[in-house]
Short mmCIF file of C-alpha atoms in Angstrom, two decimals:
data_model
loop_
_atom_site.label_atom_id
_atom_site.label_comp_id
_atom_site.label_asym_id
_atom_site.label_seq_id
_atom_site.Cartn_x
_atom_site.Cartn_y
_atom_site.Cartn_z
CA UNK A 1 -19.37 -154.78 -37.56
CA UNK A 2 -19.88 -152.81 -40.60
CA UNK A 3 -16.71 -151.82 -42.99
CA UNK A 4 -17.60 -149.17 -45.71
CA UNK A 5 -15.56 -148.48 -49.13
CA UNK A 6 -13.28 -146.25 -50.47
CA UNK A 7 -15.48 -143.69 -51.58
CA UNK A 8 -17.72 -144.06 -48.88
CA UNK A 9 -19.06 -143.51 -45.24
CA UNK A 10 -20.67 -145.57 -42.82
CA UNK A 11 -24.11 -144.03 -44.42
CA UNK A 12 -23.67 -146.48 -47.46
CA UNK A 13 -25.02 -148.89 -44.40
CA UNK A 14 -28.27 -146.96 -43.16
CA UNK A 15 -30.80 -149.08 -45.65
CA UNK A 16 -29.31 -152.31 -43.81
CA UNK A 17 -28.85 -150.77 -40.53
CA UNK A 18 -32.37 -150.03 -40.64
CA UNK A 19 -33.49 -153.26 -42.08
CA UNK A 20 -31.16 -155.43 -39.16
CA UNK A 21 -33.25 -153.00 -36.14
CA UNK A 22 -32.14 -154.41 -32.92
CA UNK A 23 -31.18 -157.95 -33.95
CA UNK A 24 -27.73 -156.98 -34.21
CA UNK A 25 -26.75 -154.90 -31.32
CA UNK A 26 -24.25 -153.63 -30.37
CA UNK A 27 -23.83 -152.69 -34.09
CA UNK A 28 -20.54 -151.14 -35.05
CA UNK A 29 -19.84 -149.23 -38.28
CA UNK A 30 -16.78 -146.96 -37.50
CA UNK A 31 -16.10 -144.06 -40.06
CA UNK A 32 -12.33 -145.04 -41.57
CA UNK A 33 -10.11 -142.23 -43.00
CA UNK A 34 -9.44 -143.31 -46.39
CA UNK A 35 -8.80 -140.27 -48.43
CA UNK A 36 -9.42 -141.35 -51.34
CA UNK A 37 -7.37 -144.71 -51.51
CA UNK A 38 -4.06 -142.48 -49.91
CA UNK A 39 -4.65 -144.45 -46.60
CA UNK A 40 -2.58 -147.38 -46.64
CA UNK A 41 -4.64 -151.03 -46.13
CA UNK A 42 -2.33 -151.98 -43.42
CA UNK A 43 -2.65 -148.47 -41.52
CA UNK A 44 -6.79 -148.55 -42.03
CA UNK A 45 -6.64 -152.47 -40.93
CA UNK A 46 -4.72 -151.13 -37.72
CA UNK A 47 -7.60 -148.06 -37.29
CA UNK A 48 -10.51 -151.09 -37.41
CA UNK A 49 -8.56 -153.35 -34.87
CA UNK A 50 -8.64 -150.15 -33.09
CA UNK A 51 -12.28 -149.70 -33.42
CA UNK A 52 -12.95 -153.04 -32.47
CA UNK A 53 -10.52 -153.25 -29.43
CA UNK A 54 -12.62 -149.94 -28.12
CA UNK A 55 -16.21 -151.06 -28.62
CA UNK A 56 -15.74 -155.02 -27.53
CA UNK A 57 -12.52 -155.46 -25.64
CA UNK A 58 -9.36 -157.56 -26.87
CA UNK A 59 -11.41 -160.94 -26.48
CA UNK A 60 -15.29 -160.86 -27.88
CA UNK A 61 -15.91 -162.87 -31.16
CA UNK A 62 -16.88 -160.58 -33.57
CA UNK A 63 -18.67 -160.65 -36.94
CA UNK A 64 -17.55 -159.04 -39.61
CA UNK A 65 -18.92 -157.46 -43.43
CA UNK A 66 -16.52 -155.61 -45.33
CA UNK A 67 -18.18 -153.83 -48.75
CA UNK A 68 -15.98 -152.97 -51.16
CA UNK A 69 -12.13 -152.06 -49.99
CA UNK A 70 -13.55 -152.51 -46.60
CA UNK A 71 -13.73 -156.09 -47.49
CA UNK A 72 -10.05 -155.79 -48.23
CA UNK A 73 -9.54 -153.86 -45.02
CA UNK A 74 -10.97 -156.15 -43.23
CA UNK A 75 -9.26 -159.20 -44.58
CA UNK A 76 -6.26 -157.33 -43.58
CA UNK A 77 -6.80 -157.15 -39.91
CA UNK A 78 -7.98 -160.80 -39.79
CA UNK A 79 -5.07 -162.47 -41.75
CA UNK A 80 -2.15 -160.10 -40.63
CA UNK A 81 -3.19 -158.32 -37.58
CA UNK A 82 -4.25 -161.21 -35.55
CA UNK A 83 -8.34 -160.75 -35.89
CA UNK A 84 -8.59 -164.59 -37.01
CA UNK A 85 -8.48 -165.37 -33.29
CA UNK A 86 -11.46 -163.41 -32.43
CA UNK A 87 -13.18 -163.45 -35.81
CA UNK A 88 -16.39 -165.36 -35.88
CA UNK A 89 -17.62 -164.57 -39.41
CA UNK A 90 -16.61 -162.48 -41.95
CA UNK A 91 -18.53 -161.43 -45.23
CA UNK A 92 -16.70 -159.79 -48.34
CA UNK A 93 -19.46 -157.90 -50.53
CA UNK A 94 -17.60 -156.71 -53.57
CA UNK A 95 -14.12 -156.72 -52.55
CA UNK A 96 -11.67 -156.93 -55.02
CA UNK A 97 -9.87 -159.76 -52.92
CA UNK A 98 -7.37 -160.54 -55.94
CA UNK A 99 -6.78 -157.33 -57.04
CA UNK A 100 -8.12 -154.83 -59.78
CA UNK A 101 -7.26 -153.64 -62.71
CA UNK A 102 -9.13 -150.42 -61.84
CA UNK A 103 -6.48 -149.86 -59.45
CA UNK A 104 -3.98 -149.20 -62.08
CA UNK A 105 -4.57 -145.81 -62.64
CA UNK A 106 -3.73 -144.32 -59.17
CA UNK A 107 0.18 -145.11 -58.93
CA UNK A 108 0.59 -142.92 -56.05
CA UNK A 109 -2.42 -144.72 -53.80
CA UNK A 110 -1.10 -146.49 -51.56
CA UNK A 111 -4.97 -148.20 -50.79
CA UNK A 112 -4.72 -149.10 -55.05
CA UNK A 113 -0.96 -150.37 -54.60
CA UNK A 114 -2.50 -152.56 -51.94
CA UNK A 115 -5.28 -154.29 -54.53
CA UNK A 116 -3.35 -153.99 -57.50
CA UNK A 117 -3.71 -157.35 -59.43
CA UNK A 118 -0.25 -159.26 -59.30
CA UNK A 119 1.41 -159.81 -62.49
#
């Protein structure tokens, strides 16, 4: 499973899609609603889970790389949604997993609020 960024689609993942062929079927990048960081990381964790509940049931392990907020996303879902029980691996490609300070500008995001460094 595939988890794009803020600003992005599942597109960003065609090189490596491409690249990966068959060896990784089934092969799930879901398209999350993140307008522009005004999706909250908890709701967007909730829309994965629901991704993942549709393509491989409630019980089959799944692997998981998470670019960007997608990392974050993804994080989510496995530390607060219960996906550690069914999480086999999970990859964070630049995901700002403690917070940046590029998420300072955007007071009303709620996705920014969510990755805003602590203080």
């Amino acid at each position: 499973m595939l988890v794009h960024g803020l600003l992005d689609n599942p597109a960003v993942f065609n090189a490596l899609k491409r690249c990966l062929g068959d060896q990784r079927q089934p092969l799930l990048i879901p398209e999350l609603p993140l307008r522009f960081g005004l999706t909250p990381v908890p709701e967007a964790a909730e829309l994965l889970g629901g991704h993942i509940e549709a393509a491989f049931g409630l019980e089959q392990p799944v692997d998981l790389l998470g670019f960007s907020i997608g990392g974050v996303i993804a994080r989510t879902w496995i530390q607060l949604l219960g996906g550690h029980r069914r999480t086999r691996r999970f990859i964070s490609v630049g995901s700002p997993q403690q917070g940046t300070l590029t998420a300072q500008p955007w007071p009303g995001s709620t996705a920014a609020a969510f990755i805003r460094p602590s203080t």
